[in-house]
PDB file of C-alpha atoms and ligand atoms in Angstrom:
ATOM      1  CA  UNK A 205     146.261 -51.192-104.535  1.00 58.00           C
ATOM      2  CA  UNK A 206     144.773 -50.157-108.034  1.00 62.00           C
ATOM      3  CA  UNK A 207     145.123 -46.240-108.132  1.00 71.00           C
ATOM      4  CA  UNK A 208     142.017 -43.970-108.975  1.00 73.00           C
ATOM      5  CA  UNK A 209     143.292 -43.903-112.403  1.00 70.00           C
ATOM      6  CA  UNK A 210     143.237 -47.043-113.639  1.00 71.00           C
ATOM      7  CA  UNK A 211     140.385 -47.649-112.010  1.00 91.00           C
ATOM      8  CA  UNK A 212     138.278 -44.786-114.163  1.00 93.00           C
ATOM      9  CA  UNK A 213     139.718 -46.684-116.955  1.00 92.00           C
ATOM     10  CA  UNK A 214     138.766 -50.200-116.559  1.00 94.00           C
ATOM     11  CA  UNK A 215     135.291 -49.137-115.140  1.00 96.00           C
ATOM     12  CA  UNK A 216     134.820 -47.293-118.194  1.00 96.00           C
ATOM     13  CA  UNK A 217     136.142 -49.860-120.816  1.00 95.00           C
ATOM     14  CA  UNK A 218     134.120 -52.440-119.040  1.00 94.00           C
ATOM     15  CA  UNK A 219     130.844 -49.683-120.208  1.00 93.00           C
ATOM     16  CA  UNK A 220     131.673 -49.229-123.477  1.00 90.00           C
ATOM     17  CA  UNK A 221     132.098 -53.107-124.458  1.00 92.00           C
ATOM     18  CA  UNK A 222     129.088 -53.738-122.501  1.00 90.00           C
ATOM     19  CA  UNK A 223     126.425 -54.954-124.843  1.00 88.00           C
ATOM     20  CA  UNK A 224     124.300 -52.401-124.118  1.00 87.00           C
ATOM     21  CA  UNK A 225     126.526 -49.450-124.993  1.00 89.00           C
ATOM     22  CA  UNK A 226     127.547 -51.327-128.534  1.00 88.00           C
ATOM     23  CA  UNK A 227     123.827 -51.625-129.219  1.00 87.00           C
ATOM     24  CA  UNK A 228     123.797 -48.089-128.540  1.00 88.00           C
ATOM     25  CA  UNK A 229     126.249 -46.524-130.807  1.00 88.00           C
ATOM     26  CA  UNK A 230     125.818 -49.285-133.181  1.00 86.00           C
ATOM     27  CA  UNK A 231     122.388 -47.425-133.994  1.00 88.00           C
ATOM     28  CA  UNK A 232     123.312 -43.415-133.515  1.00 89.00           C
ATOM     29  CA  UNK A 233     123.339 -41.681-136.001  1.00 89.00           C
ATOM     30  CA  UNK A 234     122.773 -38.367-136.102  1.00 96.00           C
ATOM     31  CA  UNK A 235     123.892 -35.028-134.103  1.00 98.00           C
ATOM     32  CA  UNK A 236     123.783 -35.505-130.331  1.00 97.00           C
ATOM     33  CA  UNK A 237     122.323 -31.921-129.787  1.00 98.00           C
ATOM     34  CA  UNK A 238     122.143 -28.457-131.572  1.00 98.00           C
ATOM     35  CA  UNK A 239     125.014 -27.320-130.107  1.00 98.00           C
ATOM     36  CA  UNK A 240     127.540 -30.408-131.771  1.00 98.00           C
ATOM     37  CA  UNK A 241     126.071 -29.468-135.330  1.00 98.00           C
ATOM     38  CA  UNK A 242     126.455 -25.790-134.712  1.00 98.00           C
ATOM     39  CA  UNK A 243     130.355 -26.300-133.234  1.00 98.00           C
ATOM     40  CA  UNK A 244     130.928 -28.243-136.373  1.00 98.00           C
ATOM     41  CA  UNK A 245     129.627 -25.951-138.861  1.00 98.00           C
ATOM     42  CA  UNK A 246     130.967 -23.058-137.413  1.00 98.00           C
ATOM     43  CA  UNK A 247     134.602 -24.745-138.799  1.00 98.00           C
ATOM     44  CA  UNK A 248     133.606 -26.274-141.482  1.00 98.00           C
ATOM     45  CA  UNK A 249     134.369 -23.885-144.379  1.00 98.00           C
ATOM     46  CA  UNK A 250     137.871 -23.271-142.283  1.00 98.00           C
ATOM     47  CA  UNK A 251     139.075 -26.899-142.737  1.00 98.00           C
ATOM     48  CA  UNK A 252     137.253 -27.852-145.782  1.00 98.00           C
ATOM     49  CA  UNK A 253     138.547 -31.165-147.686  1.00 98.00           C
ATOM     50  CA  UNK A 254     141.326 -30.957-144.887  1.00 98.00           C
ATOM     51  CA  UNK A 255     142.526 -34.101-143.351  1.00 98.00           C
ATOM     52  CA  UNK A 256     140.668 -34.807-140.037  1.00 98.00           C
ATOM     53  CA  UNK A 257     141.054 -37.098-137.005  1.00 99.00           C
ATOM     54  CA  UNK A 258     138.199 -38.149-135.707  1.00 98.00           C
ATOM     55  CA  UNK A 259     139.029 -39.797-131.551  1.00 98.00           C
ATOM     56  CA  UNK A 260     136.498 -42.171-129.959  1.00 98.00           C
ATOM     57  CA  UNK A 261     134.683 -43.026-133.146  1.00 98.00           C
ATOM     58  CA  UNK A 262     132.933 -45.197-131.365  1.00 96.00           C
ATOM     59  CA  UNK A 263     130.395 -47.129-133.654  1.00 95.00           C
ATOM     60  CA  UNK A 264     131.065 -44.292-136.065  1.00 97.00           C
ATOM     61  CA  UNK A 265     127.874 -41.834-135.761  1.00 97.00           C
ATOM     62  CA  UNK A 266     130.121 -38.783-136.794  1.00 98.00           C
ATOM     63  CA  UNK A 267     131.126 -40.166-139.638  1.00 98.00           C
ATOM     64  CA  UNK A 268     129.001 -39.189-142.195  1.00 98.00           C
ATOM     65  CA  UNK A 269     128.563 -35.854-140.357  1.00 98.00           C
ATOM     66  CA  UNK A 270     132.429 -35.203-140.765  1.00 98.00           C
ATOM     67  CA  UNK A 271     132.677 -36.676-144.289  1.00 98.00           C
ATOM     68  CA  UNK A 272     130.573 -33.507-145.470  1.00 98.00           C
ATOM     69  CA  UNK A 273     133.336 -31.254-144.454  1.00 98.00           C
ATOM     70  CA  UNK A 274     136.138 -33.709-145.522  1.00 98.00           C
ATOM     71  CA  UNK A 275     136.861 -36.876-147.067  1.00 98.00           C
ATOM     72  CA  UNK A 276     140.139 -36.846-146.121  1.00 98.00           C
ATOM     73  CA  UNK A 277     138.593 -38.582-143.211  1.00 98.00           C
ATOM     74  CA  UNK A 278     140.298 -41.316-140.529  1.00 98.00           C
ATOM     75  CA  UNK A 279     139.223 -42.161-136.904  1.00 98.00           C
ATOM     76  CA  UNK A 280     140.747 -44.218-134.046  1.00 98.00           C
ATOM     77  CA  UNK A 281     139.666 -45.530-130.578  1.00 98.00           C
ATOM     78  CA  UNK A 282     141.067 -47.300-128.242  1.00 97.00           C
ATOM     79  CA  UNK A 283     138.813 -50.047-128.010  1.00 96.00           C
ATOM     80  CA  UNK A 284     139.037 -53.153-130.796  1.00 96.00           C
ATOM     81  CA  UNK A 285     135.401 -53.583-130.182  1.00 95.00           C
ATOM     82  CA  UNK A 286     134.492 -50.012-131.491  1.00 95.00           C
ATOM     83  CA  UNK A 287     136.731 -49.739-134.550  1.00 97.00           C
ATOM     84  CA  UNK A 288     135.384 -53.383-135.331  1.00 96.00           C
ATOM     85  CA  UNK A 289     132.135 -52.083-135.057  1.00 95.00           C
ATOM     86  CA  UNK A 290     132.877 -48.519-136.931  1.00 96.00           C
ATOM     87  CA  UNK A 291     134.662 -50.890-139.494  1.00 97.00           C
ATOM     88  CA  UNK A 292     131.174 -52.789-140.116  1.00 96.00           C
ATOM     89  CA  UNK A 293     128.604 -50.089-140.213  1.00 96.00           C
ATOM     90  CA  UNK A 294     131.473 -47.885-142.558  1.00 97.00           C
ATOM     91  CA  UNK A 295     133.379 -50.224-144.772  1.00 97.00           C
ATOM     92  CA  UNK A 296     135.149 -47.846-146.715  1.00 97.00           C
ATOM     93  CA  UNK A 297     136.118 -45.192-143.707  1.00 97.00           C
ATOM     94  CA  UNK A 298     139.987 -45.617-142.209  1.00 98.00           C
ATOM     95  CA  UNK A 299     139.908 -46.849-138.133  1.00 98.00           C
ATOM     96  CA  UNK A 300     141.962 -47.700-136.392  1.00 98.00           C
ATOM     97  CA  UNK A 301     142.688 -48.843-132.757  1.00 98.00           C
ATOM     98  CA  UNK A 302     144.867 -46.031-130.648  1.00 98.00           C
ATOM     99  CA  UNK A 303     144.690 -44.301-127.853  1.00 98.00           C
ATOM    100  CA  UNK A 304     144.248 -40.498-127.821  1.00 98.00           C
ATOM    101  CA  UNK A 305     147.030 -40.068-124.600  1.00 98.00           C
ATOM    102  CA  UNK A 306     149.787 -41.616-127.293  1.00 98.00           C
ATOM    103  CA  UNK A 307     149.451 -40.165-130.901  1.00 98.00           C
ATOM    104  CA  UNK A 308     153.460 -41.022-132.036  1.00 98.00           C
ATOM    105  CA  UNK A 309     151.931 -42.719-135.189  1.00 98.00           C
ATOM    106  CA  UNK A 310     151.261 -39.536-136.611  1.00 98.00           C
ATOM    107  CA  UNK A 311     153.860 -36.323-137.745  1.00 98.00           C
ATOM    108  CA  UNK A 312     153.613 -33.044-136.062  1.00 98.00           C
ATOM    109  CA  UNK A 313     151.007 -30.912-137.599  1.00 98.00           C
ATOM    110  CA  UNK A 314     149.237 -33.526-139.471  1.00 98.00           C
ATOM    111  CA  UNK A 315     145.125 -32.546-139.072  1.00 98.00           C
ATOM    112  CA  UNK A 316     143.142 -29.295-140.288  1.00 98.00           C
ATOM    113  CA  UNK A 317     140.284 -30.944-137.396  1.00 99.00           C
ATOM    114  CA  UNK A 318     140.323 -32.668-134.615  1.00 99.00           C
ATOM    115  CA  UNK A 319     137.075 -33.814-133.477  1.00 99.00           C
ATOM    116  CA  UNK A 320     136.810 -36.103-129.932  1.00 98.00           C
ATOM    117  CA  UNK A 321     132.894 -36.084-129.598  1.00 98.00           C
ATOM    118  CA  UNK A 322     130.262 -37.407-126.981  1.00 97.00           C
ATOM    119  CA  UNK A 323     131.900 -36.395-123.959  1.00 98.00           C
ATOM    120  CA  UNK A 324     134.598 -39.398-124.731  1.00 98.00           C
ATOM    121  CA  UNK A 325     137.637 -37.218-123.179  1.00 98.00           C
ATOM    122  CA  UNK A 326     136.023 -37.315-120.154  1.00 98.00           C
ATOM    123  CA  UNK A 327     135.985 -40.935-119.559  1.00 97.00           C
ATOM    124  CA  UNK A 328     139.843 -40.683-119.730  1.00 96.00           C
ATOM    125  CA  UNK A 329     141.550 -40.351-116.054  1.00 95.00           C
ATOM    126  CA  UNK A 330     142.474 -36.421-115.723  1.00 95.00           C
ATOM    127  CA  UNK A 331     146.604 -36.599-116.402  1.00 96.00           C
ATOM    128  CA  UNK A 332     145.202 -38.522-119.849  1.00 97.00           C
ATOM    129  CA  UNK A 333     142.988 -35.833-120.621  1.00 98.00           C
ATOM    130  CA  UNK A 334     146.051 -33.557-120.264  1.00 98.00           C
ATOM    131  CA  UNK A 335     147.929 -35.976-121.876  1.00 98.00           C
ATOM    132  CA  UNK A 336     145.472 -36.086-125.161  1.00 98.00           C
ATOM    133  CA  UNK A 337     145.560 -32.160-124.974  1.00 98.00           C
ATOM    134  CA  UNK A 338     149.175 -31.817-125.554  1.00 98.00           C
ATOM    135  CA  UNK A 339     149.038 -34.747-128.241  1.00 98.00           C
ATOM    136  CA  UNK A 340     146.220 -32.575-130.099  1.00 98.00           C
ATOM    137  CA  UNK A 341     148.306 -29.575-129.982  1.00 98.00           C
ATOM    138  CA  UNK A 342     151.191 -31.168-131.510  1.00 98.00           C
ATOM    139  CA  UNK A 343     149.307 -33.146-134.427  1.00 98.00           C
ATOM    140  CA  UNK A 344     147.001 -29.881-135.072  1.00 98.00           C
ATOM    141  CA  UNK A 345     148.531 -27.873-137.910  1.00 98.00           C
ATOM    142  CA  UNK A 346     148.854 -24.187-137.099  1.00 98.00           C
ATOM    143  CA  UNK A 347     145.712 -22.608-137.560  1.00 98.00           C
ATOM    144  CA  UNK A 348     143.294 -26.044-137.322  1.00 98.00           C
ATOM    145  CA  UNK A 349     140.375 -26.322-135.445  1.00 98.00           C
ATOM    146  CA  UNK A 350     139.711 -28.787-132.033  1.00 99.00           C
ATOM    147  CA  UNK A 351     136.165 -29.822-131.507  1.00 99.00           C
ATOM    148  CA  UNK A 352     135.597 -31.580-128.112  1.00 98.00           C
ATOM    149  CA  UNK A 353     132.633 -31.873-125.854  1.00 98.00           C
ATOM    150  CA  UNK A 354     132.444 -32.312-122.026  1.00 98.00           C
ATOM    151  CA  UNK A 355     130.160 -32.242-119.202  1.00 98.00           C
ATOM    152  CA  UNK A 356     129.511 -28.929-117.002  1.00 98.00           C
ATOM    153  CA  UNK A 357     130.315 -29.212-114.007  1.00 98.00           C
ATOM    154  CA  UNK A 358     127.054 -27.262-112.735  1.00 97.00           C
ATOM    155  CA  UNK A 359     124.923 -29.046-114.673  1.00 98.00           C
ATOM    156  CA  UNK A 360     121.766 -31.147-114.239  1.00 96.00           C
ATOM    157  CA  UNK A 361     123.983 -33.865-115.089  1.00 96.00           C
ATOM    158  CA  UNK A 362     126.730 -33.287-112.010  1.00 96.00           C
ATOM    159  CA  UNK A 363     123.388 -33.241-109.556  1.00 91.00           C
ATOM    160  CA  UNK A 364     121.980 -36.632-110.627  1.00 92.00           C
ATOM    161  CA  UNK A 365     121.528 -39.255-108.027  1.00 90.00           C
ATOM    162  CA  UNK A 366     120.013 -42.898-107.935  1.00 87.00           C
ATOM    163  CA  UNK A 367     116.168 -41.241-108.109  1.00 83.00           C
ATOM    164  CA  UNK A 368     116.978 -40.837-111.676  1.00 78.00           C
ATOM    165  CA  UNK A 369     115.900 -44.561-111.939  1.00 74.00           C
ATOM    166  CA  UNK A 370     113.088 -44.284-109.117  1.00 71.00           C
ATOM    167  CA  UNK A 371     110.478 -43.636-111.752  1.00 71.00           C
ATOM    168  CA  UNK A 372     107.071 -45.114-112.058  1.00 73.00           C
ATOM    169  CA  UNK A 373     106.865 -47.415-115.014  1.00 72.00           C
ATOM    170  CA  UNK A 374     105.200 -45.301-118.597  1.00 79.00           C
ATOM    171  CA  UNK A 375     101.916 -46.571-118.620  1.00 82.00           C
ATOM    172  CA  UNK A 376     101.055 -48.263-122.396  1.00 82.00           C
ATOM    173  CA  UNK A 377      97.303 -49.222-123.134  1.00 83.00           C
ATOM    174  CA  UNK A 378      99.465 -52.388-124.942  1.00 85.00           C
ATOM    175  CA  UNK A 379     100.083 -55.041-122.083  1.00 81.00           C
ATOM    176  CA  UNK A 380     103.400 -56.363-123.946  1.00 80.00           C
ATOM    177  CA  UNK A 381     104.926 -52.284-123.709  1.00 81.00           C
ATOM    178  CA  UNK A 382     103.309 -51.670-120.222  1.00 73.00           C
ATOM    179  CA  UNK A 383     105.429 -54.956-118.966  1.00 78.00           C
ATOM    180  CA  UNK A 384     108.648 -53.478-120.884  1.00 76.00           C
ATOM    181  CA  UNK A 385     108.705 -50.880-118.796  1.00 72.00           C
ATOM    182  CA  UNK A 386     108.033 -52.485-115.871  1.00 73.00           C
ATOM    183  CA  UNK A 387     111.086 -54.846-116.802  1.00 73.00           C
ATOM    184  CA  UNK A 388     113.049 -52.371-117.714  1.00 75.00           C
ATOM    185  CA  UNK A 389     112.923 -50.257-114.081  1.00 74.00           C
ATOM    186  CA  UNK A 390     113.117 -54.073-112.138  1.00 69.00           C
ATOM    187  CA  UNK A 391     116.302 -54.863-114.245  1.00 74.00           C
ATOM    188  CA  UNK A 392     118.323 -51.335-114.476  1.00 80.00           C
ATOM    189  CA  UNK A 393     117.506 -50.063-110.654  1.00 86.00           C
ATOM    190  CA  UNK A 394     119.443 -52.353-108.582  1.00 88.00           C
ATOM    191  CA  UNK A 395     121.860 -52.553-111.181  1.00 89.00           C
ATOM    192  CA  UNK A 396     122.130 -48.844-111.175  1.00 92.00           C
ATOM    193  CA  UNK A 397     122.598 -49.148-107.274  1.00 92.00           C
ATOM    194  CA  UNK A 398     125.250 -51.451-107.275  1.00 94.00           C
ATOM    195  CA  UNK A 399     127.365 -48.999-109.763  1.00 94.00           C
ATOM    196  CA  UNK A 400     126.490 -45.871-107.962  1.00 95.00           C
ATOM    197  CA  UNK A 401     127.684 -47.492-104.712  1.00 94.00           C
ATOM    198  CA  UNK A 402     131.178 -49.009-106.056  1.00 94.00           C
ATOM    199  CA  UNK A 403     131.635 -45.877-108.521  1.00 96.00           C
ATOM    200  CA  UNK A 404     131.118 -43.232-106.493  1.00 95.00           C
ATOM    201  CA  UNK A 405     134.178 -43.763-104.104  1.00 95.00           C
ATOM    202  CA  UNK A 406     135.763 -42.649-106.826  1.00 96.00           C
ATOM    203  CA  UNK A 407     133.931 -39.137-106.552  1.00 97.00           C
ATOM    204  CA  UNK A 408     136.508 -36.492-106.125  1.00 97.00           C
ATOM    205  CA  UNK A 409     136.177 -32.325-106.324  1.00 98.00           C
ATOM    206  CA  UNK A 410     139.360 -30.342-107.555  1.00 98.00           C
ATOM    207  CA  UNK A 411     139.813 -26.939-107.830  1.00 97.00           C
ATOM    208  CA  UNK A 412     137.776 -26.308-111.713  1.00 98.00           C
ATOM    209  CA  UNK A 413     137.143 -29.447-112.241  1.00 98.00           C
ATOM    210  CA  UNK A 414     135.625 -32.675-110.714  1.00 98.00           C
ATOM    211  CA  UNK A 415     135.996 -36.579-111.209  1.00 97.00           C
ATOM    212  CA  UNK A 416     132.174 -38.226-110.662  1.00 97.00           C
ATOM    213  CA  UNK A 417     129.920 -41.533-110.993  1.00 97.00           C
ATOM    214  CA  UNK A 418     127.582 -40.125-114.540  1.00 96.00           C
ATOM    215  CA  UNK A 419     124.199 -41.500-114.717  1.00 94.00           C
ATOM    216  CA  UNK A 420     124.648 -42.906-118.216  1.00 92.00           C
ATOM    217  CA  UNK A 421     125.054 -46.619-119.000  1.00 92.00           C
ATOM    218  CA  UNK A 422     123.143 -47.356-115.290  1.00 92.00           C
ATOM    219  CA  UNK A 423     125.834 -44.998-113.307  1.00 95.00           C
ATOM    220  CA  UNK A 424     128.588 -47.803-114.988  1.00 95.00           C
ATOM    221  CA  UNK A 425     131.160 -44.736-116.271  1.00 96.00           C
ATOM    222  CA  UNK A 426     132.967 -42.200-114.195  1.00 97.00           C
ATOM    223  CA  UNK A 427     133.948 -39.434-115.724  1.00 98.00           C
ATOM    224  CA  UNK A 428     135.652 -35.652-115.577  1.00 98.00           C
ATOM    225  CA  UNK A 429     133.094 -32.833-115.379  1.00 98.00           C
ATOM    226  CA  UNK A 430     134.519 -29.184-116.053  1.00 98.00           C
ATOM    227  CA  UNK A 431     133.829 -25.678-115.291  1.00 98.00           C
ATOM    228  CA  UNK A 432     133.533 -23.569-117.864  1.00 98.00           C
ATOM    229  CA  UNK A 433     136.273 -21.116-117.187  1.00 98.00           C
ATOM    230  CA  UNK A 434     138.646 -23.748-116.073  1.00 98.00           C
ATOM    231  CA  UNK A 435     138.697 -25.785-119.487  1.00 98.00           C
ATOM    232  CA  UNK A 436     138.980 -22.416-121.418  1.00 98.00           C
ATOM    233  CA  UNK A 437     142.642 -21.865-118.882  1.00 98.00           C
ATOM    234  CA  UNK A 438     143.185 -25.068-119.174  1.00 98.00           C
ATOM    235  CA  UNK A 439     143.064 -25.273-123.195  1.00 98.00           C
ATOM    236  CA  UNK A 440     145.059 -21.717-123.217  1.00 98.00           C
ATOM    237  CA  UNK A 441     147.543 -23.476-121.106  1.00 98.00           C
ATOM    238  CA  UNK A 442     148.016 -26.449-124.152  1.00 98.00           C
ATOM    239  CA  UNK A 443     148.743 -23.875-126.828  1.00 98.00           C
ATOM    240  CA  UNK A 444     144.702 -23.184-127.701  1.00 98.00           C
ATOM    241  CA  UNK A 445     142.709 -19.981-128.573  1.00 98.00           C
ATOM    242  CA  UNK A 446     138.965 -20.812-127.205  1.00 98.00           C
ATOM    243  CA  UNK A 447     137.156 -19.670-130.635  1.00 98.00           C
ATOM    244  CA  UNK A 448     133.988 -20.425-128.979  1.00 98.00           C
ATOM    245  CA  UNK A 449     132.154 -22.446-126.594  1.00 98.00           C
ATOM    246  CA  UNK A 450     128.303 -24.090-127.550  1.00 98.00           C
ATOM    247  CA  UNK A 451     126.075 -25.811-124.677  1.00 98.00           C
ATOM    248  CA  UNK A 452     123.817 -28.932-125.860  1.00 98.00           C
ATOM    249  CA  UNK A 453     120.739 -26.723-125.720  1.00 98.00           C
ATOM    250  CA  UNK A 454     120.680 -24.751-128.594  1.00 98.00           C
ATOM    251  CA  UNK A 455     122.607 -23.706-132.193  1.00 98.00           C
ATOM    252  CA  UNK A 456     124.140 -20.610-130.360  1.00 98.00           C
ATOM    253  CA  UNK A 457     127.125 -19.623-128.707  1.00 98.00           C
ATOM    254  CA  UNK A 458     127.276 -19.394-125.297  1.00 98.00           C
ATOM    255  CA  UNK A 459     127.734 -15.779-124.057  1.00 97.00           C
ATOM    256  CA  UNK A 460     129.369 -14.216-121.056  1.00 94.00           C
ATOM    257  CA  UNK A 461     127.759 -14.370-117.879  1.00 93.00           C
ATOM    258  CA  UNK A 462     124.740 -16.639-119.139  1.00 96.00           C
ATOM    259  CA  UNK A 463     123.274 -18.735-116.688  1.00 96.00           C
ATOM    260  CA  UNK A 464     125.052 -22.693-117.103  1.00 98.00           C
ATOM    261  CA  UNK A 465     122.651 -24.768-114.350  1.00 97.00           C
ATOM    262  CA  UNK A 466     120.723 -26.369-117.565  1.00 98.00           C
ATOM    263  CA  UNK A 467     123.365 -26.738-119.684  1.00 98.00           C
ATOM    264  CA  UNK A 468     124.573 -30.399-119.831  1.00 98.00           C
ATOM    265  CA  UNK A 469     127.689 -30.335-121.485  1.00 98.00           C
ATOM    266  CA  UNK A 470     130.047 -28.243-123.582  1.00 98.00           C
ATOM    267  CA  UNK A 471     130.905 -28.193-127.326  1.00 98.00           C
ATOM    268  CA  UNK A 472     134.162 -26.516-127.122  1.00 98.00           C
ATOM    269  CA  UNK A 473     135.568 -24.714-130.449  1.00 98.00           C
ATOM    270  CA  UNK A 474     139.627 -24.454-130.219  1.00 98.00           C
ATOM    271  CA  UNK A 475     142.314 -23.098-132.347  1.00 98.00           C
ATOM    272  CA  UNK A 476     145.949 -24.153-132.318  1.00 98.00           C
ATOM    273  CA  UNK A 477     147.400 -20.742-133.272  1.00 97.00           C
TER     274      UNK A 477
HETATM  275  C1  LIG B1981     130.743 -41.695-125.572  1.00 78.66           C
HETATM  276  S1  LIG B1981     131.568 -42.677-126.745  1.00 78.66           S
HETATM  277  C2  LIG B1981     131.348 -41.684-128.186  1.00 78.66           C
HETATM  278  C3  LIG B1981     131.373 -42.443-129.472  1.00 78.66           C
HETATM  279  C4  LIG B1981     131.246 -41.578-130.720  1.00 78.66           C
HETATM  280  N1  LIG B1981     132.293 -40.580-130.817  1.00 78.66           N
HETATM  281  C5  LIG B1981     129.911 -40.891-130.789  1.00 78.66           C
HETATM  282  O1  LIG B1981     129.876 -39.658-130.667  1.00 78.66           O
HETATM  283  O2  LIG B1981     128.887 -41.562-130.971  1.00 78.66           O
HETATM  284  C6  LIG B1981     133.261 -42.455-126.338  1.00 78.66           C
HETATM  285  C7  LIG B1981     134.213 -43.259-127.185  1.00 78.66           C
HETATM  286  O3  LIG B1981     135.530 -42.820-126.886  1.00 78.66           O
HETATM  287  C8  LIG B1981     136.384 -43.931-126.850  1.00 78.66           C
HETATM  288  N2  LIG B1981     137.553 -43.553-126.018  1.00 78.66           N
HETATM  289  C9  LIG B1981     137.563 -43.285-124.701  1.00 78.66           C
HETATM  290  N3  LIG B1981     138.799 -43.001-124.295  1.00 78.66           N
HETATM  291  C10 LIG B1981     139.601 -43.054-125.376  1.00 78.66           C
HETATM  292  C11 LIG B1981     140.983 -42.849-125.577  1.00 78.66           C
HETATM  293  N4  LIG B1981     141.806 -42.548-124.567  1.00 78.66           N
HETATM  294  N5  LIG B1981     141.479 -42.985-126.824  1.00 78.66           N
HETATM  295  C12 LIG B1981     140.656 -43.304-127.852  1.00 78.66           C
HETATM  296  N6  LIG B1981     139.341 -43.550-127.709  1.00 78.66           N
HETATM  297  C13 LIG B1981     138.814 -43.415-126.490  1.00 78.66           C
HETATM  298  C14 LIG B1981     135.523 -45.048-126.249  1.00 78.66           C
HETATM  299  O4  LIG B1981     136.022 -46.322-126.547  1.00 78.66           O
HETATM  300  C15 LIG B1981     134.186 -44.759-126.906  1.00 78.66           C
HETATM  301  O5  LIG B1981     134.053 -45.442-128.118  1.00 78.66           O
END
């Protein structure tokens, strides 16, 4: 039998090289929220023209954003497809294909930032998102900054269900957009059915944290949503100072005891001491 965990992972690799996802972060290319760009800058003049490592590239939307705090500037992901992709929208950029739970090829110490954006540790299986945490701790120079984001656990997100693509089609005075989105909710509901119903045997709650079918890419990804306070123990327990925390909503800081139901994910701000 195929165990839970390599099951996460070959559901979600079979996502990302979908055609639909490359399309996708083929075209992104800006900040995902106010939170990410706040995160970032909050660092920025900490790490300046420091060398960064830049996990789950992806088609590469972060990497102008990350170039303006560094040029010393490299990214892996585990998928060929991505860094081929990354490689053709940013010629000149260093990618290369690696996997964030095994970071031997680089020295202890090596990064001023560590950026793993998008929610992408959360489509890794929950011992590889511990694993990834120690390998960030070790390749983090004293003193360097993490940047990861990740979905909360009690967020609109964690709640979502298969009504998310009940909807009635967006009516368009233009016949040709009217029968898009008619084609569009025919085509992605009972494909979103058949995904929620095979990916959600894989729904699990643990104590902090849960493993759950997301809505995103037609329920096709499962991934790890977090509690707040559990990810801050959990990166204290990997070596990490939380610095601060953003939510996707806005450019500020999230502060102690604020409300979390409409937050949808987490742009966590570490520091290796
Ligand atoms: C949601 S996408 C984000 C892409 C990009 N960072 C962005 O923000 O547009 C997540 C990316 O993480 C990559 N990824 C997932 N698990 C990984 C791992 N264990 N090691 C390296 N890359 C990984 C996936 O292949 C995918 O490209």
């Amino acid at each position: 039998m195929i165990s839970p965990v390599m099951q996460q992972d070959a559901i979600n690799r079979k996502a990302w090289r979908s055609w639909g996802a490359r399309r996708w972060f083929r075209i992104l290319s800006d900040w995902t929220d106010p939170g990410e760009a706040a995160a970032v800058a909050s660092v920025a003049d900490m790490v300046r023209d420091e060398p960064i490592l830049d996990v789950g590239v992806g088609g590469g939307r972060t990497v102008p954003l990350l170039r303006r705090v560094s040029d010393d500037y490299q990214a892996i992901d585990y998928m060929q497809e991505m860094v081929d992709l990354c490689s053709r929208n940013h010629p000149d950029v260093r990618v290369r294909q690696m996997d964030a739970r095994d970071l031997s090829a680089y020295a202890d110490n090596s990064f001023g930032l560590i950026v793993f954006s998008f929610n992408g540790i959360d489509a890794v299986d929950y011992p590889g998102r511990q694993a990834i945490l120690r390998e960030f701790a070790r390749v983090l120079r004293p003193g360097g900054r993490l940047i990861f984001s990740s979905h909360n656990m009690e967020g609109p997100s964690y709640r979502e269900t298969l009504t998310r693509f009940l909807q009635v089609p967006r009516w368009s005075n233009n016949p040709l957009r009217f029968g898009f989105n008619v084609a569009r909710i025919v085509v992605n509901l009972p494909l979103a059915a058949i995904n929620y119903r095979r990916n959600s045997r894989l729904n699990h709650e643990f104590d902090g944290y849960a493993v759950r079918v997301c809505a995103a890419h037609k329920f096709g990804i499962v991934i790890v949503y977090t509690e707040l306070e559990h990810q801050r123990r959990e990166l204290a327990e990997f070596g990490f100072e939380t610095d601060a925390v953003y939510g996707n909503l806005d450019d500020q800081p999230l502060a102690a005891g604020q409300p979390l139901h409409d937050v949808m994910w987490f742009h966590f701000v570490a520091r290796k001491p």
